[in-house]
Coordinates of C-alpha atoms and ligand atoms in Angstrom, one line a residue:
M1 CA 136.0 20.1 42.3
G2 CA 135.7 16.4 42.5
C3 CA 135.8 14.5 39.1
V4 CA 132.2 13.3 38.0
K5 CA 131.9 9.4 38.0
T6 CA 131.4 8.1 34.4
W7 CA 130.8 4.5 33.2
D8 CA 131.8 2.7 29.9
V9 CA 128.3 1.4 29.6
I10 CA 125.1 2.4 31.2
I11 CA 122.3 -0.5 31.1
V12 CA 118.7 0.6 31.6
G13 CA 116.7 -2.2 33.1
G14 CA 117.8 -5.1 35.5
G15 CA 115.9 -7.9 34.2
I16 CA 117.6 -11.1 32.9
I17 CA 118.8 -9.3 29.8
G18 CA 120.1 -6.4 31.5
L19 CA 121.8 -8.4 34.3
S20 CA 123.4 -10.9 32.1
L21 CA 124.6 -8.2 29.6
A22 CA 126.3 -6.3 32.3
I23 CA 128.1 -9.4 33.4
S24 CA 129.4 -10.2 30.1
L25 CA 130.5 -6.5 29.5
R26 CA 132.1 -6.5 32.7
K27 CA 133.9 -9.6 31.7
R28 CA 135.2 -7.8 28.8
G29 CA 136.7 -5.1 31.1
A30 CA 133.9 -2.5 30.8
K31 CA 132.8 -0.3 33.8
V32 CA 129.2 -0.9 34.0
L33 CA 126.2 0.6 35.7
V34 CA 122.7 -1.0 35.7
V35 CA 120.0 1.6 36.4
E36 CA 116.8 -0.2 37.5
R37 CA 113.4 1.5 38.1
G38 CA 112.4 -0.9 40.8
E39 CA 114.3 -3.9 42.3
P40 CA 116.4 -6.0 39.7
G41 CA 115.0 -9.3 38.4
R42 CA 111.3 -8.4 39.5
E43 CA 109.4 -8.0 36.3
A44 CA 108.8 -10.4 33.3
S45 CA 112.1 -12.5 34.5
H46 CA 110.4 -13.0 37.6
A47 CA 107.1 -14.1 36.0
A48 CA 108.5 -16.4 33.5
G49 CA 107.9 -20.1 33.3
G50 CA 111.4 -20.9 32.2
M51 CA 110.6 -23.3 29.3
L52 CA 113.6 -23.2 26.9
V53 CA 111.7 -23.7 23.9
D54 CA 113.5 -24.5 20.7
C55 CA 111.0 -26.1 18.4
L56 CA 110.4 -25.5 14.7
L57 CA 106.5 -25.8 15.5
E58 CA 106.7 -22.8 17.8
T59 CA 109.6 -20.6 17.2
P60 CA 109.4 -17.8 14.5
A61 CA 111.7 -19.1 11.4
A62 CA 113.6 -15.7 11.7
L63 CA 114.4 -16.4 15.4
Q64 CA 115.4 -20.1 14.8
P65 CA 119.1 -19.6 14.6
L66 CA 119.4 -17.6 17.7
A67 CA 116.9 -20.0 19.6
T68 CA 118.9 -22.9 18.8
A69 CA 122.2 -21.5 19.5
S70 CA 121.0 -20.0 23.0
A71 CA 119.6 -23.3 23.9
G72 CA 122.9 -24.9 23.2
M73 CA 124.7 -22.4 25.3
Y74 CA 122.4 -22.9 28.3
P75 CA 124.3 -25.4 30.3
E76 CA 127.4 -23.2 30.3
F77 CA 125.5 -20.1 30.9
A78 CA 123.8 -21.8 33.9
Y79 CA 126.7 -23.6 35.3
E80 CA 128.9 -20.2 35.3
L81 CA 126.0 -18.3 37.2
E82 CA 125.6 -21.2 39.6
V83 CA 129.4 -21.4 40.3
E84 CA 129.9 -17.4 40.7
S85 CA 126.9 -17.0 42.8
G86 CA 126.8 -20.0 44.8
M87 CA 123.1 -20.4 44.0
K88 CA 121.2 -23.1 42.2
V89 CA 119.2 -22.2 38.9
D90 CA 117.5 -25.7 38.5
L91 CA 118.2 -26.3 34.9
R92 CA 116.3 -29.6 34.0
D93 CA 116.8 -31.7 30.9
Q94 CA 114.1 -34.2 31.2
G95 CA 112.6 -32.9 28.1
T96 CA 109.2 -31.8 27.0
I97 CA 106.0 -33.8 26.0
L98 CA 104.0 -31.9 23.4
F99 CA 100.4 -32.5 22.6
P100 CA 100.0 -30.9 19.3
S101 CA 97.4 -28.4 18.2
A102 CA 95.4 -28.5 14.9
E103 CA 97.7 -25.9 13.6
H104 CA 100.8 -28.0 14.7
L105 CA 99.3 -31.0 12.8
R106 CA 99.4 -29.2 9.5
H107 CA 103.1 -28.1 10.0
K108 CA 105.8 -30.0 7.9
A109 CA 108.2 -29.9 10.9
L110 CA 106.2 -32.2 12.9
A111 CA 107.6 -35.0 10.8
T112 CA 111.1 -34.3 12.4
L113 CA 109.7 -34.8 16.1
G114 CA 109.9 -38.1 17.7
A115 CA 106.6 -39.7 18.9
A116 CA 106.4 -39.8 22.6
C117 CA 105.3 -43.0 24.7
V118 CA 103.4 -40.9 27.3
S119 CA 102.5 -43.7 29.6
E120 CA 106.1 -44.8 29.9
L121 CA 107.5 -41.1 30.2
E122 CA 104.8 -39.9 32.7
P123 CA 102.7 -42.6 34.6
A124 CA 100.7 -39.9 36.1
F125 CA 98.7 -39.4 32.9
P126 CA 95.1 -40.8 32.8
A127 CA 94.8 -43.7 30.2
S128 CA 92.7 -41.5 28.0
D129 CA 95.5 -39.0 27.3
V130 CA 98.0 -41.7 26.9
R131 CA 96.3 -42.5 23.5
R132 CA 96.5 -39.0 22.4
Q133 CA 99.3 -38.4 19.7
A134 CA 102.2 -36.6 21.7
F135 CA 105.7 -35.8 20.7
Y136 CA 108.9 -35.7 22.8
L137 CA 111.2 -32.6 22.5
Q138 CA 114.7 -32.6 23.8
E139 CA 114.4 -29.3 25.5
R140 CA 115.6 -28.0 29.0
S141 CA 113.7 -25.7 31.6
V142 CA 115.3 -23.2 34.1
D143 CA 113.8 -21.5 37.2
P144 CA 113.9 -17.9 36.0
R145 CA 113.6 -16.4 39.5
A146 CA 116.5 -18.2 40.7
L147 CA 118.4 -17.6 37.4
S148 CA 117.8 -13.9 37.8
A149 CA 118.8 -13.8 41.5
A150 CA 122.1 -15.7 40.6
A151 CA 122.8 -13.2 37.8
L152 CA 122.3 -10.2 40.1
K153 CA 124.7 -11.9 42.7
T154 CA 127.1 -12.5 40.0
A155 CA 126.9 -9.0 38.6
K156 CA 127.5 -7.5 42.1
H157 CA 130.5 -9.9 42.6
R158 CA 132.1 -8.9 39.6
G159 CA 131.8 -5.2 40.3
V160 CA 128.8 -4.0 38.2
D161 CA 127.5 -0.9 39.8
F162 CA 123.7 -0.7 40.7
S163 CA 121.1 2.4 40.9
T164 CA 117.8 1.2 42.0
G165 CA 114.3 2.6 42.7
D166 CA 114.6 5.4 40.2
P167 CA 113.5 5.1 36.6
V168 CA 115.4 6.4 33.6
T169 CA 113.4 9.0 31.7
T170 CA 115.6 9.8 28.7
V171 CA 118.8 8.8 27.2
N172 CA 121.3 12.0 27.1
L173 CA 122.8 13.2 23.9
S174 CA 126.1 15.2 23.2
N175 CA 127.3 16.2 20.0
G176 CA 124.7 13.7 18.6
R177 CA 126.0 10.7 20.6
A178 CA 124.7 9.0 23.8
S179 CA 126.4 10.4 26.8
G180 CA 124.4 9.1 29.8
V181 CA 120.9 9.0 31.1
T182 CA 118.7 11.1 33.0
T183 CA 116.5 9.5 35.7
R184 CA 113.8 11.0 37.8
K185 CA 116.1 12.0 40.7
T186 CA 119.4 12.3 38.9
A187 CA 121.7 11.7 35.9
F188 CA 124.6 9.5 35.3
R189 CA 127.4 9.9 32.6
G190 CA 128.4 6.9 30.4
A191 CA 129.8 6.6 26.8
K192 CA 127.4 4.0 25.8
V193 CA 124.0 3.1 26.8
V194 CA 121.8 0.1 26.4
N195 CA 118.2 -0.1 26.7
C196 CA 117.1 -3.4 28.2
A197 CA 113.9 -2.2 29.9
G198 CA 111.5 -4.9 28.7
A199 CA 107.9 -4.1 28.0
W200 CA 108.7 -0.5 29.0
S201 CA 111.6 0.1 26.5
G202 CA 109.5 2.3 24.3
Q203 CA 108.8 4.8 27.1
I204 CA 112.4 6.2 27.3
G205 CA 113.5 9.0 25.0
P206 CA 114.7 9.9 22.5
H207 CA 113.4 7.0 20.5
T208 CA 110.2 5.3 20.6
F209 CA 110.5 1.5 20.3
P210 CA 107.1 0.0 19.4
T211 CA 107.3 -2.5 22.6
R212 CA 104.1 -3.2 24.2
P213 CA 103.4 -5.2 27.3
V214 CA 101.7 -8.8 26.7
K215 CA 100.1 -9.9 30.0
G216 CA 100.7 -13.6 31.2
Q217 CA 98.8 -14.9 34.2
M218 CA 100.2 -18.3 36.0
L219 CA 99.9 -20.1 39.1
C220 CA 102.2 -22.5 41.1
L221 CA 101.1 -25.8 42.6
A222 CA 102.8 -28.0 45.1
M223 CA 102.9 -31.6 43.5
P224 CA 101.5 -34.3 45.9
S225 CA 104.9 -36.1 45.5
R226 CA 108.1 -34.3 44.4
T227 CA 108.6 -36.4 41.2
L228 CA 104.7 -36.8 40.2
L229 CA 105.6 -35.1 36.8
K230 CA 109.0 -35.0 35.4
H231 CA 108.5 -33.5 32.0
V232 CA 107.6 -30.0 30.8
I233 CA 104.1 -30.7 29.3
R234 CA 102.5 -28.4 26.7
T235 CA 99.1 -28.7 25.2
P236 CA 97.2 -26.1 23.4
E237 CA 95.2 -25.2 26.7
V238 CA 97.8 -25.2 29.2
Y239 CA 101.5 -25.8 30.0
L240 CA 103.0 -27.5 33.1
I241 CA 106.5 -27.0 34.2
P242 CA 107.8 -29.3 37.1
R243 CA 110.6 -27.9 39.3
S244 CA 113.0 -30.1 41.2
D245 CA 111.7 -29.0 44.7
G246 CA 108.1 -30.3 43.9
R247 CA 106.6 -27.1 42.5
L248 CA 104.5 -27.2 39.5
L249 CA 104.0 -24.1 37.4
V250 CA 100.8 -24.0 35.4
G251 CA 100.6 -21.3 32.7
A252 CA 99.9 -19.1 30.9
T253 CA 97.6 -16.7 29.3
V254 CA 98.6 -14.2 26.5
E255 CA 96.5 -11.1 27.0
E256 CA 96.6 -7.5 25.5
A257 CA 95.9 -5.8 28.9
G258 CA 98.2 -2.7 29.0
F259 CA 100.5 -2.4 31.9
D260 CA 97.8 -4.1 34.3
K261 CA 99.5 -6.9 36.3
R262 CA 96.6 -8.0 38.4
T263 CA 95.6 -11.7 38.2
V264 CA 91.9 -12.5 37.4
P265 CA 90.5 -15.2 39.9
S266 CA 88.3 -16.8 37.1
T267 CA 91.4 -17.0 34.7
I268 CA 93.5 -18.5 37.2
Q269 CA 90.7 -21.1 38.0
R270 CA 90.5 -21.8 34.3
L271 CA 94.2 -22.7 34.2
H272 CA 93.8 -24.6 37.4
R273 CA 90.9 -26.6 35.9
A274 CA 92.9 -27.3 32.8
A275 CA 95.9 -28.7 34.8
L276 CA 93.7 -31.1 36.7
A277 CA 91.9 -32.2 33.4
L278 CA 95.3 -33.2 32.3
V279 CA 96.8 -34.8 35.5
P280 CA 93.8 -35.7 37.6
K281 CA 96.2 -36.8 40.5
L282 CA 96.8 -33.0 40.9
A283 CA 93.4 -32.7 42.7
D284 CA 94.8 -32.4 46.1
A285 CA 97.7 -30.1 45.0
R286 CA 97.7 -26.9 46.9
I287 CA 98.1 -23.7 45.2
L288 CA 101.0 -21.9 46.5
E289 CA 100.9 -18.6 44.5
D290 CA 99.4 -16.9 41.5
W291 CA 100.9 -14.0 39.5
A292 CA 100.9 -12.1 36.4
G293 CA 103.7 -10.7 34.3
L294 CA 104.3 -8.4 31.2
R295 CA 106.1 -9.9 28.2
P296 CA 108.0 -7.4 26.1
G297 CA 106.0 -7.8 22.7
T298 CA 106.8 -6.3 19.5
P299 CA 104.6 -5.9 16.2
D300 CA 106.3 -8.9 14.5
A301 CA 107.0 -10.8 17.8
L302 CA 110.8 -10.6 17.1
P303 CA 113.3 -9.0 19.5
I304 CA 114.8 -5.6 18.8
L305 CA 118.7 -5.9 19.1
G306 CA 121.5 -3.6 17.9
E307 CA 122.5 0.0 17.6
T308 CA 120.0 2.7 17.3
P309 CA 120.2 5.6 15.0
T310 CA 122.1 7.5 17.8
P311 CA 125.5 6.6 17.9
G312 CA 126.4 4.8 21.3
Y313 CA 122.9 4.1 22.1
F314 CA 121.8 0.3 21.8
V315 CA 118.8 -1.8 22.5
A316 CA 118.2 -5.4 23.6
T317 CA 114.4 -5.8 24.1
G318 CA 111.2 -7.3 22.7
H319 CA 112.1 -10.8 23.6
F320 CA 108.4 -11.5 24.1
R321 CA 107.9 -15.2 25.1
D322 CA 111.5 -16.4 24.8
G323 CA 113.6 -13.9 26.8
I324 CA 114.8 -16.5 29.3
L325 CA 115.8 -18.8 26.6
L326 CA 117.4 -16.0 24.6
A327 CA 119.3 -14.4 27.3
P328 CA 122.7 -16.4 26.6
I329 CA 122.7 -15.5 22.8
T330 CA 121.4 -12.0 23.3
V331 CA 124.2 -11.4 25.6
Q332 CA 126.7 -12.6 23.3
V333 CA 125.6 -10.8 20.3
M334 CA 124.9 -7.6 22.2
A335 CA 128.3 -7.6 24.0
D336 CA 130.0 -7.8 20.5
V337 CA 127.8 -5.0 19.1
V338 CA 128.5 -2.7 22.1
M339 CA 132.2 -3.3 22.0
G340 CA 132.2 -2.8 18.2
V341 CA 132.9 -6.4 17.0
K342 CA 131.0 -7.6 14.2
S343 CA 128.5 -10.3 15.3
E344 CA 128.6 -13.8 13.4
F345 CA 124.8 -13.8 13.4
D346 CA 122.7 -11.9 10.8
L347 CA 121.0 -9.4 13.2
S348 CA 119.2 -7.4 10.3
P349 CA 115.9 -9.2 11.1
F350 CA 116.2 -7.5 14.7
C351 CA 117.2 -4.1 13.8
C352 CA 115.2 -1.2 15.3
G353 CA 114.9 0.4 11.9
R354 CA 112.6 -2.2 10.3
F355 CA 109.6 -0.5 11.9
S356 CA 110.1 2.8 10.4
S357 CA 108.4 3.1 7.0
Ligands
FAD1 C1 103.8 -15.4 32.3 C2 105.0 -15.5 31.6 C3 105.7 -16.7 31.1 C4 106.8 -16.7 30.5 N1 107.5 -17.9 30.1 C5 108.6 -18.0 29.5 C6 109.4 -19.2 29.2 O1 108.7 -20.0 29.6 N2 110.5 -19.0 28.6 C7 111.1 -17.9 28.0 O2 112.1 -18.0 27.5 N3 110.4 -16.6 28.5 C8 109.3 -16.7 29.1 N4 108.7 -15.3 29.2 C9 109.2 -14.3 28.7 C10 110.3 -13.7 29.5 O3 110.0 -13.5 30.8 C11 110.9 -12.3 28.9 O4 111.0 -12.3 27.5 C12 112.1 -11.9 29.5 O5 112.1 -12.0 31.0 C13 112.5 -10.4 29.3 O6 113.5 -10.1 29.9 P1 113.8 -8.5 30.0 O7 115.1 -8.4 30.9 O8 114.0 -7.9 28.6 O9 112.7 -7.8 30.7 P2 112.2 -7.5 32.4 O10 112.6 -8.8 33.1 O11 110.8 -7.1 32.4 O12 113.2 -6.5 32.8 C14 113.2 -5.4 32.3 C15 113.5 -4.3 33.5 O13 113.6 -3.1 33.2 C16 113.2 -2.2 34.3 N5 112.7 -1.0 33.7 C17 111.7 -0.8 33.2 N6 111.7 0.7 32.7 C18 112.7 1.4 33.2 C19 113.1 2.5 33.4 N7 112.5 3.6 32.8 N8 114.1 2.8 34.0 C20 115.0 1.7 34.6 N9 114.5 0.4 34.6 C21 113.4 0.3 34.1 C22 111.9 -3.0 34.8 O14 111.8 -2.6 36.3 C23 112.6 -4.4 34.7 O15 113.2 -4.9 35.9 C24 107.4 -15.4 30.1 C25 106.9 -14.3 30.4 C26 105.5 -14.3 31.2 C27 105.1 -13.0 31.6

């Protein structure tokens, strides 16, 4: 009888969180299997805009330490993936111009932001907008599709194993500990399991994490000239994210629509009109694509990170609007937790037990 293959860690879900955690655990010497329902990197991590938002006005206070740490880790995180995969991830550091909302204007943190001279930063803005109050944020952006593709290639290079096209239905237990996963078609044995299944995390037994899908629709334009806009622009109505190849992402809705990923033409048109109102020079820009994705939301809009009540079963999900930003720090703290090392961060605001009354 042949021996049954076992892994040190089985990761459920091959989005940016699962892929980058797999790489990190592999670097620490673990044998790792990623079990992905479809194709890796094709869900929320494919749909995201890629703003690396680290702003007191917009980040939940409890998340601020992780957000700031992760934003600081990005250049090295992106560089390593680029070197190991031979692919570019388009990390840009031109910064963000923020047109504040009425709610922002009541926020004390506003005083800490630098005023932006919009006409100097973005000559494409019409004179009327140049007079609006705006702030400059030293934030980066990245191309999440390229990032996920680079993470997938790196994981394969490093010897992470993959099972694709077959969903995990439950985490198996033996003597009260995680011992692997059952999928629709088969089962895999592993001493530890990490649930990184994004908006679907709550569907995998035995624990029911309160994750839910939060739909976001976006579109992508081809800028009439590659450098028409250089900065990420955020207004209360819309955000614009330029890519170095001349694409411009326009986003995004935040909708409670279940697991429905269809785009709605009138919604895409509304986003398109908001982009044109902001930058009239986009009038001739071609629409290249539109799409929708499902953010992994939680009841308190904070991620769920750490060990579950079942020994050997861990969870890293619920990254909601910031999963691309939070990938580097999530991977660092989760690799520590999975390997039994105490994290330097206080993870209690993110523990999965916080939802049980
Ligand atoms: C429109 C939009 C814009 C966004 N913009 C930004 C942004 O600008 N900046 C930012 O930081 N974040 C942004 N986000 C959020 C970000 O995309 C997510 O937080 C992040 O991608 C979550 O990564 P993940 O790996 O947890 O989830 P996902 O990428 O969704 O990956 C989860 C994976 O698990 C798989 N899976 C699910 N169930 C199972 C199962 N039973 N068995 C096996 N596999 C399973 C799925 O197929 C999927 O591949 C945006 C999201 C959307 C939708």
